[in-house]
Coordinates of C-alpha atoms in Angstrom, one line a residue:
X1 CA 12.5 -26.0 -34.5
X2 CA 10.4 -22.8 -32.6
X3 CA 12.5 -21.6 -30.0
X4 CA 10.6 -18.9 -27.6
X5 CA 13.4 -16.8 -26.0
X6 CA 11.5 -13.6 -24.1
X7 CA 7.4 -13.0 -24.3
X8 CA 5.3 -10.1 -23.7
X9 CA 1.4 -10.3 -23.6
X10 CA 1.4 -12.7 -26.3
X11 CA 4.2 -11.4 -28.0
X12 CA 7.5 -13.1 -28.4
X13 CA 10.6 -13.1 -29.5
X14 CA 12.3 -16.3 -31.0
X15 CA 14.1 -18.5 -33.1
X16 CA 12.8 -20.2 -36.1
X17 CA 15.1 -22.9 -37.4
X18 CA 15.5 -23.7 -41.5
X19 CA 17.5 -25.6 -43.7
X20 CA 19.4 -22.2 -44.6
X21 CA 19.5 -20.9 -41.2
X22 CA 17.7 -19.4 -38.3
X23 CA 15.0 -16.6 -38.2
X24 CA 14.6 -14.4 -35.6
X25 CA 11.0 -13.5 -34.8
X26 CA 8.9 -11.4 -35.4
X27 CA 9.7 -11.3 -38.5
X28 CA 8.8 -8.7 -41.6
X29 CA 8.9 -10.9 -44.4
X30 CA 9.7 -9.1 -47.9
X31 CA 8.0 -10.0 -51.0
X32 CA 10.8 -10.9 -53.8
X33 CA 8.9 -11.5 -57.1
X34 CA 11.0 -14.5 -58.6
X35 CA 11.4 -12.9 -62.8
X36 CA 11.4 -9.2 -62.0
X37 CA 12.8 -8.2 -58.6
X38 CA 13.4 -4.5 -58.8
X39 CA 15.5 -4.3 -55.6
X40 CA 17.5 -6.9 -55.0
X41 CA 17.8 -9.6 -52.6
X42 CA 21.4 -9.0 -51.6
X43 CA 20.7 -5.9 -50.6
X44 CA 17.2 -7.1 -48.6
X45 CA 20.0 -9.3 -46.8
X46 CA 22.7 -6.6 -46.2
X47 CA 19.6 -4.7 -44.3
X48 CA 19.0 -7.6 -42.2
X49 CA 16.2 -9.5 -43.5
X50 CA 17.2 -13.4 -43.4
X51 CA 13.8 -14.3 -44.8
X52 CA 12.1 -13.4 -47.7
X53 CA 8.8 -15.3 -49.5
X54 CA 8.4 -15.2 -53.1
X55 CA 6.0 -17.1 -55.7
X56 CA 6.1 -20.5 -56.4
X57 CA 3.4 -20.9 -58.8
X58 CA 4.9 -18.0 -60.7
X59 CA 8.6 -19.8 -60.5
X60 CA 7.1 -23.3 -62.0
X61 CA 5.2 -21.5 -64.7
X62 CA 8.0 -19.2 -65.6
X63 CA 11.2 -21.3 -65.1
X64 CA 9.9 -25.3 -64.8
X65 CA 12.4 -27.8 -65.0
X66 CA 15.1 -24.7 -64.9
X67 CA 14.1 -24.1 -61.2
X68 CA 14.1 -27.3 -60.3
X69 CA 17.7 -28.1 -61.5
X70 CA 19.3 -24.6 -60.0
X71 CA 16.4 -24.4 -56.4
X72 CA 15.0 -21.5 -55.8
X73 CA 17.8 -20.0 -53.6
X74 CA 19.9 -19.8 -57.0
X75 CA 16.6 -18.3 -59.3
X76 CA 16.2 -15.3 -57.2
X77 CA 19.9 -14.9 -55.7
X78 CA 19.1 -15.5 -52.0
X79 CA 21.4 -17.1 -49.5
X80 CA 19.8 -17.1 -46.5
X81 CA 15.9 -18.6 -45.7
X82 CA 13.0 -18.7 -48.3
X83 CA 9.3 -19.0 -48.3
X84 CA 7.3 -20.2 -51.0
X85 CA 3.5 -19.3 -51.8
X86 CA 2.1 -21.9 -53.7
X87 CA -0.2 -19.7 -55.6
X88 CA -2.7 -19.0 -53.1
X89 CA -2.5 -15.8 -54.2
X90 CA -3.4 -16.1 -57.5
X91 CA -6.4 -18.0 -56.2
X92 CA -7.3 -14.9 -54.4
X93 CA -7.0 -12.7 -56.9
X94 CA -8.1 -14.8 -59.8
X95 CA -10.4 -17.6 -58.5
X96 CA -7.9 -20.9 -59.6
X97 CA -4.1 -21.7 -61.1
X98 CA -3.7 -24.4 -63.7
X99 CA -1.9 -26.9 -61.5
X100 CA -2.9 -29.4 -59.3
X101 CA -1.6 -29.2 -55.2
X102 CA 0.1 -32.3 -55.5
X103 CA 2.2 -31.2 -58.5
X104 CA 2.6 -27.8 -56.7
X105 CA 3.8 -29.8 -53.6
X106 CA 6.8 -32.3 -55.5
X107 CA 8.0 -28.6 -57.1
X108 CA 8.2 -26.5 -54.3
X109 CA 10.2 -29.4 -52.7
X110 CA 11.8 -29.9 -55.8
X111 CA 13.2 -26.2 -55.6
X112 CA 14.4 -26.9 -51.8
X113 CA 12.3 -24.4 -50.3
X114 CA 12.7 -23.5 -46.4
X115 CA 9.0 -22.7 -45.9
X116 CA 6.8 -23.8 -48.8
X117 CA 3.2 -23.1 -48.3
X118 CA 1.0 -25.8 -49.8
X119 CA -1.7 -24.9 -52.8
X120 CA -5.1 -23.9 -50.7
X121 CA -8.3 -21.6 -51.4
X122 CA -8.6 -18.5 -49.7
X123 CA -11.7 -17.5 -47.7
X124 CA -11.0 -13.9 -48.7
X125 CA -13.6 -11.7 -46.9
X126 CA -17.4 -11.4 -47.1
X127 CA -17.4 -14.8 -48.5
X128 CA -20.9 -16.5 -47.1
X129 CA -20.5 -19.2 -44.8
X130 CA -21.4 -22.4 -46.7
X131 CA -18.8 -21.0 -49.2
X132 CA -16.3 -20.2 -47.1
X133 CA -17.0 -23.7 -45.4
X134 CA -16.5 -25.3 -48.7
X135 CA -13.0 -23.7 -49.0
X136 CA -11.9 -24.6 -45.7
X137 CA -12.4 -27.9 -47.0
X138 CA -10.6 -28.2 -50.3
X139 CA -7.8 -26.3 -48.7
X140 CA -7.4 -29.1 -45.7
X141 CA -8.0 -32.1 -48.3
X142 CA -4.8 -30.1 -50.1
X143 CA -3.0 -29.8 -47.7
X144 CA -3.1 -33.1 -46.2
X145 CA -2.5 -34.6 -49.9
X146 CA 0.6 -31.6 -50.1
X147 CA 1.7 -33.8 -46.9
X148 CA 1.6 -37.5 -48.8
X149 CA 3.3 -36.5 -51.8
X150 CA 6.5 -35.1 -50.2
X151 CA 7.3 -37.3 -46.8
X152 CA 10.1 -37.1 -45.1
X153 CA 11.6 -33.2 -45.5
X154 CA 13.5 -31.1 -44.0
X155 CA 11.3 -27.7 -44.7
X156 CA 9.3 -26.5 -42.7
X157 CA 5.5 -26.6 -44.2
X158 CA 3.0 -24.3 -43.8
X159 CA -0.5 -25.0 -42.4
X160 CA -2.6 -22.1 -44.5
X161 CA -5.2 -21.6 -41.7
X162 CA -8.5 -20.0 -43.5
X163 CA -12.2 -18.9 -42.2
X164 CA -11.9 -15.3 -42.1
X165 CA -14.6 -13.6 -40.2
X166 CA -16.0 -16.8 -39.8
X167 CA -14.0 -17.5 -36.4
X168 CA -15.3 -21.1 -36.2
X169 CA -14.0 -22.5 -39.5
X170 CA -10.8 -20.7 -38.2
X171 CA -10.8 -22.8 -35.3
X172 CA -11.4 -25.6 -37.1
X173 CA -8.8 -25.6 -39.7
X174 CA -6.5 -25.0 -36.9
X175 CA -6.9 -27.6 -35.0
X176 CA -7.0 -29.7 -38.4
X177 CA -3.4 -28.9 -39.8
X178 CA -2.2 -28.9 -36.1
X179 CA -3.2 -32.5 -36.1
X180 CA -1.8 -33.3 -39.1
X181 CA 1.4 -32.3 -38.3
X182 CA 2.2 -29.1 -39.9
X183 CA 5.0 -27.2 -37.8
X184 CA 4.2 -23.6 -38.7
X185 CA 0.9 -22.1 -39.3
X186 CA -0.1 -18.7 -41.7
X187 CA -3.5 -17.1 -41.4
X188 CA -4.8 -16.6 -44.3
X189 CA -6.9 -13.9 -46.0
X190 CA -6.2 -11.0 -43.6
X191 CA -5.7 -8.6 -46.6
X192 CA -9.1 -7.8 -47.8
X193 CA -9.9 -7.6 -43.5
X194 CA -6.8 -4.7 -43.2
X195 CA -7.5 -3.1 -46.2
X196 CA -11.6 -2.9 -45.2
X197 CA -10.0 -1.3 -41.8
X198 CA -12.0 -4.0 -39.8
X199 CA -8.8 -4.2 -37.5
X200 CA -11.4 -5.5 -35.1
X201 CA -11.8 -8.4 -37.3
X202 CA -8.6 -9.4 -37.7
X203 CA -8.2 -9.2 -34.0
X204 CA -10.8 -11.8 -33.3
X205 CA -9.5 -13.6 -36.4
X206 CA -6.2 -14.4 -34.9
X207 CA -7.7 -14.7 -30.8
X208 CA -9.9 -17.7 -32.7
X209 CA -6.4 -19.4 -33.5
X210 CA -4.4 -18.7 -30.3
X211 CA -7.4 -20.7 -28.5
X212 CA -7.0 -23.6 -30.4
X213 CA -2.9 -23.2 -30.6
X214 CA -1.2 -21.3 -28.6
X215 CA 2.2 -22.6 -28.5
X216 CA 3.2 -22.6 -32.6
X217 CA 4.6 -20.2 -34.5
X218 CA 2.1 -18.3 -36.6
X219 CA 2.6 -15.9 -39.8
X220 CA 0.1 -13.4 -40.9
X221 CA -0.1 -12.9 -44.6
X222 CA 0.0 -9.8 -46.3
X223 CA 0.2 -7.6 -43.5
X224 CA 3.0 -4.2 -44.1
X225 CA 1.5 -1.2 -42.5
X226 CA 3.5 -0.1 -39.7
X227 CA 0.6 0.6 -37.5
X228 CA -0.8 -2.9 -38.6
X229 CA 2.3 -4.6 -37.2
X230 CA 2.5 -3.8 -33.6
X231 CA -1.0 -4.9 -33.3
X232 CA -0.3 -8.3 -34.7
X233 CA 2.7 -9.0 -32.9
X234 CA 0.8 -8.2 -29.2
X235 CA -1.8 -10.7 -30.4
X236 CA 1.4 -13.3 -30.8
X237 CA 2.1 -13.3 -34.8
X238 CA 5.8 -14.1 -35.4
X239 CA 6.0 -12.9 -39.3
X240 CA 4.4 -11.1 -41.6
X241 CA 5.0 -11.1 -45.4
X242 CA 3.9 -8.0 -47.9
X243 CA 4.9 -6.7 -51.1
X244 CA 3.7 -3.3 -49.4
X245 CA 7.2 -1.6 -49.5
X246 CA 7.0 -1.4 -53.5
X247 CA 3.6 -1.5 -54.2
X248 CA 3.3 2.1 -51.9
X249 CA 6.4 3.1 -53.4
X250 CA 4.6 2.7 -56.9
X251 CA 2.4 4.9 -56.0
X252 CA 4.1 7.2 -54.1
X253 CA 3.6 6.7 -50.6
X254 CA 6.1 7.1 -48.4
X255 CA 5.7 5.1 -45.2
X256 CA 5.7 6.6 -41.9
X257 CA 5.9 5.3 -38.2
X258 CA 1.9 6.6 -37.8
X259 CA 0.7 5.8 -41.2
X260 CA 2.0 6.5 -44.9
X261 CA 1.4 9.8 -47.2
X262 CA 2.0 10.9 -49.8
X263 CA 5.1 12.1 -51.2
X264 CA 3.5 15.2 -52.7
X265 CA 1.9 16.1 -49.8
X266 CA 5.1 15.9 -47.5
X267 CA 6.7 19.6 -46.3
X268 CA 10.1 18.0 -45.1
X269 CA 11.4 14.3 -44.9
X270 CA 10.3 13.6 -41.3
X271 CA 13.2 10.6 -41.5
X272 CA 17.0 9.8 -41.1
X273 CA 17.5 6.5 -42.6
X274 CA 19.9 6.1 -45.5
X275 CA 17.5 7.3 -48.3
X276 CA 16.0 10.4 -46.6
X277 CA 19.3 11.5 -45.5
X278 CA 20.9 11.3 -49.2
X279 CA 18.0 13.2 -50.7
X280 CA 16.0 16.6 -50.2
X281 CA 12.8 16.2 -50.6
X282 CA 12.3 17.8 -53.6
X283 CA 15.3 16.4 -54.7
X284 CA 13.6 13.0 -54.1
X285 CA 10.0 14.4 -55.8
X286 CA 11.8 15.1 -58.7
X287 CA 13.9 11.5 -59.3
X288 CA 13.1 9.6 -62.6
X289 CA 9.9 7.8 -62.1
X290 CA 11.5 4.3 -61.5
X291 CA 14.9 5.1 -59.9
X292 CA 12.3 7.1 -57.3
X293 CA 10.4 3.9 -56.8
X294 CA 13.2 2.4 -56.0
X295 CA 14.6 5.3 -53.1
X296 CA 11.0 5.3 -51.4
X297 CA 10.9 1.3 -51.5
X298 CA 14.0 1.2 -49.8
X299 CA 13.1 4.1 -47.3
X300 CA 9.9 1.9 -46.9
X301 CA 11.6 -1.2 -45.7
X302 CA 13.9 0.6 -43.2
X303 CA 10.4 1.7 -41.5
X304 CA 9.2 -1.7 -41.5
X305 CA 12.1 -3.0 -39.9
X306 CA 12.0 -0.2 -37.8
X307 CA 8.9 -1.0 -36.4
X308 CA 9.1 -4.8 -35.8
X309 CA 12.7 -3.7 -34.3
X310 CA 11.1 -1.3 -32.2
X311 CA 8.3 -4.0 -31.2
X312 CA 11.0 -6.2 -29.7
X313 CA 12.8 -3.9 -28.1
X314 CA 9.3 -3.3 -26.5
X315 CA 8.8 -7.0 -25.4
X316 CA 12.5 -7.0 -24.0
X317 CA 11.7 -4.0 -22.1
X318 CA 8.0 -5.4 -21.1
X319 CA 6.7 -2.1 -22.7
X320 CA 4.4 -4.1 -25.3
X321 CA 1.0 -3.0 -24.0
X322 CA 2.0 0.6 -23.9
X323 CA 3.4 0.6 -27.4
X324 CA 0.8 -0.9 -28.8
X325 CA -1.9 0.9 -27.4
X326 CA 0.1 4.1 -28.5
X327 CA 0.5 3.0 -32.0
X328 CA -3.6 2.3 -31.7
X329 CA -4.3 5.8 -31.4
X330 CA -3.0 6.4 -34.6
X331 CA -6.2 5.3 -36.2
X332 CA -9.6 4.5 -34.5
X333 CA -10.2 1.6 -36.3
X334 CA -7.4 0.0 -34.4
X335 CA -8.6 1.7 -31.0
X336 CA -11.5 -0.5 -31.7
X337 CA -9.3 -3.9 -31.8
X338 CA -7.3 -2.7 -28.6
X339 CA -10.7 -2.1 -27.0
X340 CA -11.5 -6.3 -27.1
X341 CA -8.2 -6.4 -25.0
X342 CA -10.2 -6.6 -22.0
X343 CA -12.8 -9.9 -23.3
X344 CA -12.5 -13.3 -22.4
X345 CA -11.7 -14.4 -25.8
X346 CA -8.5 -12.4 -25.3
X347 CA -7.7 -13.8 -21.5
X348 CA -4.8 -16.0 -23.8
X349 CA -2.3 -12.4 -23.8
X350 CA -2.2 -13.1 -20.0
X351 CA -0.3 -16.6 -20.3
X352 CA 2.8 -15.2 -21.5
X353 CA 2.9 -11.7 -19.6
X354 CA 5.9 -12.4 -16.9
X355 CA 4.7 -12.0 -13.4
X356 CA 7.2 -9.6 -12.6
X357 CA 8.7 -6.8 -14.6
X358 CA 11.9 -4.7 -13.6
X359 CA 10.1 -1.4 -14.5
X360 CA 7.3 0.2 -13.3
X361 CA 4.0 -0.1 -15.7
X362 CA 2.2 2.9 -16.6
X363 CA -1.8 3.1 -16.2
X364 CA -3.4 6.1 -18.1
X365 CA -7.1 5.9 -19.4
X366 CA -9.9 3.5 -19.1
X367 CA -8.0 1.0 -21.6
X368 CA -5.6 0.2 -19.2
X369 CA -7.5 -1.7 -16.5
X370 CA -7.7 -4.4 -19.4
X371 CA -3.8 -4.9 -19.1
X372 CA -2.8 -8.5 -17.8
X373 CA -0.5 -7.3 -15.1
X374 CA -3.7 -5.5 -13.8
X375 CA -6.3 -8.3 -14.3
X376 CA -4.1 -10.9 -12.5
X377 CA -3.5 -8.7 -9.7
X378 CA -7.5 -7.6 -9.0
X379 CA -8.4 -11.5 -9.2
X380 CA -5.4 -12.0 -6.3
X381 CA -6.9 -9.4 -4.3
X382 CA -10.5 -10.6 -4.8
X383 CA -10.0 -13.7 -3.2
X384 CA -8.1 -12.4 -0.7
X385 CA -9.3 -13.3 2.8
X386 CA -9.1 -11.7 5.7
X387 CA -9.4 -12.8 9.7
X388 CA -10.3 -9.0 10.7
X389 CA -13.9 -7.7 10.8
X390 CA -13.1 -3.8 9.9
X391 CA -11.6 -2.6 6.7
X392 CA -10.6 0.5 6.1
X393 CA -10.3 1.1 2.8
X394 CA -7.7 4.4 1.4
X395 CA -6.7 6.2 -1.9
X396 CA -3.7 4.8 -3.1
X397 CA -0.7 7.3 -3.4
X398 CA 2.8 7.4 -5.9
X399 CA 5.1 5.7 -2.7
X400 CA 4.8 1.6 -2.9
X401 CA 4.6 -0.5 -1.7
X402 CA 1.1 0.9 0.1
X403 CA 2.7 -0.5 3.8
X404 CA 5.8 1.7 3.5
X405 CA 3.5 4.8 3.7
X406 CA 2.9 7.5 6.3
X407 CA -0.7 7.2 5.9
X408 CA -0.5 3.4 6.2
X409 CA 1.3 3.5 9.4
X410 CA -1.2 6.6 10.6
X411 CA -4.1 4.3 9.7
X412 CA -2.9 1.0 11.7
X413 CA -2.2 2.7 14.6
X414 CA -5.7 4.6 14.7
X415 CA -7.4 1.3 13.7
X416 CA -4.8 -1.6 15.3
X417 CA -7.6 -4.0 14.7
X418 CA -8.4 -3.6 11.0
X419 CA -8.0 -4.8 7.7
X420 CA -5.8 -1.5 6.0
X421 CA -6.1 -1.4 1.9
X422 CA -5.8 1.2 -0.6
X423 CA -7.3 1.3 -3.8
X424 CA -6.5 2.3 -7.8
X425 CA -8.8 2.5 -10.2
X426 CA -7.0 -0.1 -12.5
X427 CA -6.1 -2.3 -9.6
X428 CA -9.7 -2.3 -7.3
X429 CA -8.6 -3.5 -4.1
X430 CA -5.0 -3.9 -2.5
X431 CA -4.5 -5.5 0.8
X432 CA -1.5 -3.9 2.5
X433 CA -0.1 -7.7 3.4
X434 CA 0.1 -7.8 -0.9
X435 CA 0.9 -4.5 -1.7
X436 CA 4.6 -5.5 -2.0
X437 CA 3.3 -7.7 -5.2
X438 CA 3.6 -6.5 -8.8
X439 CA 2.0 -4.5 -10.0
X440 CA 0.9 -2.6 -6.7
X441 CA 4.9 -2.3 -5.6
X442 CA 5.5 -0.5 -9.0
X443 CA 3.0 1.1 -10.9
X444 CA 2.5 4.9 -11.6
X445 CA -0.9 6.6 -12.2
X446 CA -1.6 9.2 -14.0
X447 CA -3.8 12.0 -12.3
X448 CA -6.6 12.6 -14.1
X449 CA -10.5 13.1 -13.2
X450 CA -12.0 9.4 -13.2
X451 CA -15.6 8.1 -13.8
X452 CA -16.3 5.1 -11.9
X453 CA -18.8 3.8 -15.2
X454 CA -15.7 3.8 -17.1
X455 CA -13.6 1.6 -15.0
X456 CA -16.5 -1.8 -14.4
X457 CA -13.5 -4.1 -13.4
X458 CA -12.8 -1.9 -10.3
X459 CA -16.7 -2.5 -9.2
X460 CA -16.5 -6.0 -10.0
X461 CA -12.9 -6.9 -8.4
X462 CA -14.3 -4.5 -5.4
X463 CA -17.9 -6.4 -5.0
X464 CA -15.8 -9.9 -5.4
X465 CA -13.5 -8.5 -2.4
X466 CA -16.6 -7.2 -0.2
X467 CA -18.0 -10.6 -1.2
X468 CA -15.3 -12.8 0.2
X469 CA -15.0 -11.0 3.6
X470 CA -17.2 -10.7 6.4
X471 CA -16.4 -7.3 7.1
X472 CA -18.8 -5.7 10.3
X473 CA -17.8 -2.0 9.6
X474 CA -16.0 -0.8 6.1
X475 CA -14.7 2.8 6.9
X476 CA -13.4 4.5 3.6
X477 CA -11.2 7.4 3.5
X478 CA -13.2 8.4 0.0
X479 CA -12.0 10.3 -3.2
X480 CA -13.9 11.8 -6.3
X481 CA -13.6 8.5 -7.7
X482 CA -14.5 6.1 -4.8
X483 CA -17.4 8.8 -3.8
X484 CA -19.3 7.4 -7.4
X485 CA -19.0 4.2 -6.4
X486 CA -22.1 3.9 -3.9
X487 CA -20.4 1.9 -1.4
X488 CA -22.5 2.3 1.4
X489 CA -25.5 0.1 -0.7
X490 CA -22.6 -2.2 -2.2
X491 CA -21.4 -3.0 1.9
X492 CA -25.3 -3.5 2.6
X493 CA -25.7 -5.9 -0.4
X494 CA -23.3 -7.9 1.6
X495 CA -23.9 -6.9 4.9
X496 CA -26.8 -5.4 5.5
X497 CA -26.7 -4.0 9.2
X498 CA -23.4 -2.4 8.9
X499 CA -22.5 1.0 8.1
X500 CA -19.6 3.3 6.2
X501 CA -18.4 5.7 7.3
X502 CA -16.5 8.6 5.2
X503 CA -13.4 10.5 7.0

């Protein structure tokens, strides 16, 4: 059904299998509204989108038996794969929908839906515990029902995972529609998190499921910013669904690869796709107001396929963590999120990382130390164990591996009896019998002025190292960076009656 074909950190890219077809994810998922679809779904599938989500709750109130008899596929003119919302949406927005789950359930099967979400009660954001614990509740009873009334079925079914900021109860309901079968599941009430920035949030929001399941496939509802999407893909979310490409376009914003503006305050169309390269800008500016709408939509879903494009070329090229953490810097709020990178809760982007990579990975700023290919490495070299009773420890250079080097070989003969490693500041220690592994063999470092305070898994991976080895003299060939790191007292800690010295 979920077919994983190449990951990255916890990014992936794969095949989702439907009645009408297959998916390829990550996936942007457009919002089609089922009466009054101002660009049309023809041309959402001549762009390459094989999966759009529309409204079910607005189809049974609008259409009723009508949809039933022709299936949703014919109502909004869609050939390839469609998701259904059940009206959990309208719950959001409006607190309840006159319809019970179970009737909600029978329709959207009714209408042969691919992916039909069943009826629950969104947490939204800020919601108190008890209350959000309460909603947790009816949405899991609802779904459970959602499962008795339509048995055997070829759709795929949608757990709706809720709990918000309340990681726990999004644990919880996790493991709760895991057990109960559901094959896809879609965290819910991310919106009011992205648009409060609390990108943070949303980050712990979606670690909280990957512990409890890490192997399904997950959507994220609601999310279509282009710098929200890189973010959620690293963390492992395979689709996304927003209405954002019209609702900006409403208002004029014109989406961009680092955020959107408006199209007032644009000098020049900074943009070749179809639209952008028909129009001037003021040419554009100056389009009837709904015939514009519809240029900037379009121009706004060639950037959202753009990015999630881009993002797999990334995980292909096992580039992930460096385009993610450049899209972060876009907006400090998401800095903020990319900053948990390097916390247990988020230990689960390792498991997917490969454990080799054709091209070398790039380590710039303090951030990057949190990288898996990094962390796996340090805890190889901090329990490495050595039979020798001298190290001598030495800046690592650009040439790997650190054996193949002039000042390797200069070293070993000078000290024939000693333990030879270099060290990095994102690496800690590297042995020169492992300096062949990857990352050490193929890594480049940018040259910057380093504080040690900034970098605590070198300390840590280089007190684990010390602590391992019984080292009787530690002679360190010391730079800026390994001169803050009091060695001398870090050796004694160990080994208190030998002595550094410093060439």
């Amino acid at each position: 059904m979920f077919e994983v074909r190449y990951t990255d950190l916890a990014a992936r890219i794969g095949r989702l299998e439907t009645p009408h077809g297959s998916v390829e994810t990550p996936a942007f998922v457009p919002v089609v509204h089922p009466v009054r679809q101002t660009i049309s779904p023809q041309f959402l599938k001549k762009m390459g989108f094989d999966l759009v989500i529309t409204n079910a709750y607005i189809t049974f109130r609008h259409y009723g038996d009508e949809a039933r008899k022709r299936g949703i596929h014919d109502i909004i003119g869609f050939d390839g794969s469609v998701m259904t919302d059940s009206g959990g949406y309208q719950v959001l927005e409006y607190g309840s929908v006159e319809v019970e789950p179970a009737v909600m359930a029978q329709f959207e099967k009714d209408i042969k839906s691919d992916i039909p979400i069943p009826l629950d009660k969104p947490t939204g954001y800020g919601l108190p515990y008890e209350k959000a614990s309460e909603y947790v509740r009816i949405t899991l009873e609802n779904c459970k029902k959602t499962l008795e009334v339509v048995g055997e079925t070829d759709a795929v079914w949608v757990g709706p995972v809720q709990g918000a900021e309340h990681y726990d109860l999004v644990e919880h309901s996790a493991r709760a529609l895991d057990a109960m079968g559901y094959q896809l599941m879609a965290l819910g009430s991310p919106v009011e998190v992205m648009e409060a920035y609390e990108f943070a949030t949303l980050a712990r929001m979606i670690a909280r499921y990957k512990k409890a399941i890490p192997a399904k496939p997950i959507h994220l509802f609601g999310a279509g910013h282009p710098l929200t999407i890189p973010l959620a893909i690293a963390l492992g979310c395979d689709m996304f669904d927003s209405a954002s490409y019209m609702l900006y376009a409403k208002d004029d914003r014109y989406m961009q690869p680092q955020g959107t503006a408006r199209l007032a305050d644009l000098a020049y169309l900074p943009c070749q796709c179809p639209v952008c390269s028909s129009y001037k800008l003021d040419e554009l500016r100056s389009l009837p107001k709904d015939q514009k709408t519809i240029e900037v939509a379009k121009h706004n879903l060639h950037v959202l396929k753009a990015e999630v494009d881009t993002c797999k070329q990334a995980i292909m090229d096992g580039r992930m963590w460096e385009y993610a953490v450049q899209k972060a810097r876009a907006h400090p709020k998401l800095m903020e999120a990319v900053q948990l990178f390097g916390g247990s809760e988020f230990e689960f982007m390792a498991d997917n990382t490969p454990a080799f990579k054709e091209k070398a990975i790039f380590f710039f700023d303090p951030v990057d130390q949190h990288r898996p290919e990094a962390r796996r490495f340090r805890q190889m070299a901090s329990a490495f164990k050595s039979a020798k009773k001298k190290l001598v420890l030495f800046p690592e250079g650009e040439v790997h591996p650190f054996y193949s080097t002039r000042g390797f070989k200069e070293l070993a003969k000078k000290f024939p009896d000693a333990q030879v490693a270099a060290y990095n500041p994102f690496l800690g220690v590297i042995p020169a019998e492992i300096s062949d592994v990857f990352p050490a063999s193929h890594n480049l470092t940018s040259r910057l002025a380093r504080k040690i305070d900034d970098y605590p898994s070198f300390t840590e991976s280089l007190d684990a190292f010390l602590a391992n080895n019984s080292f009787d003299e530690v002679i360190v060939v010391a730079d800026d960076f390994m001169k803050q790191a009091k060695l001398k007292a870090r050796v004694e800690d160990y080994h208190s009656d030998h002595v550094i010295d410093r060439l």
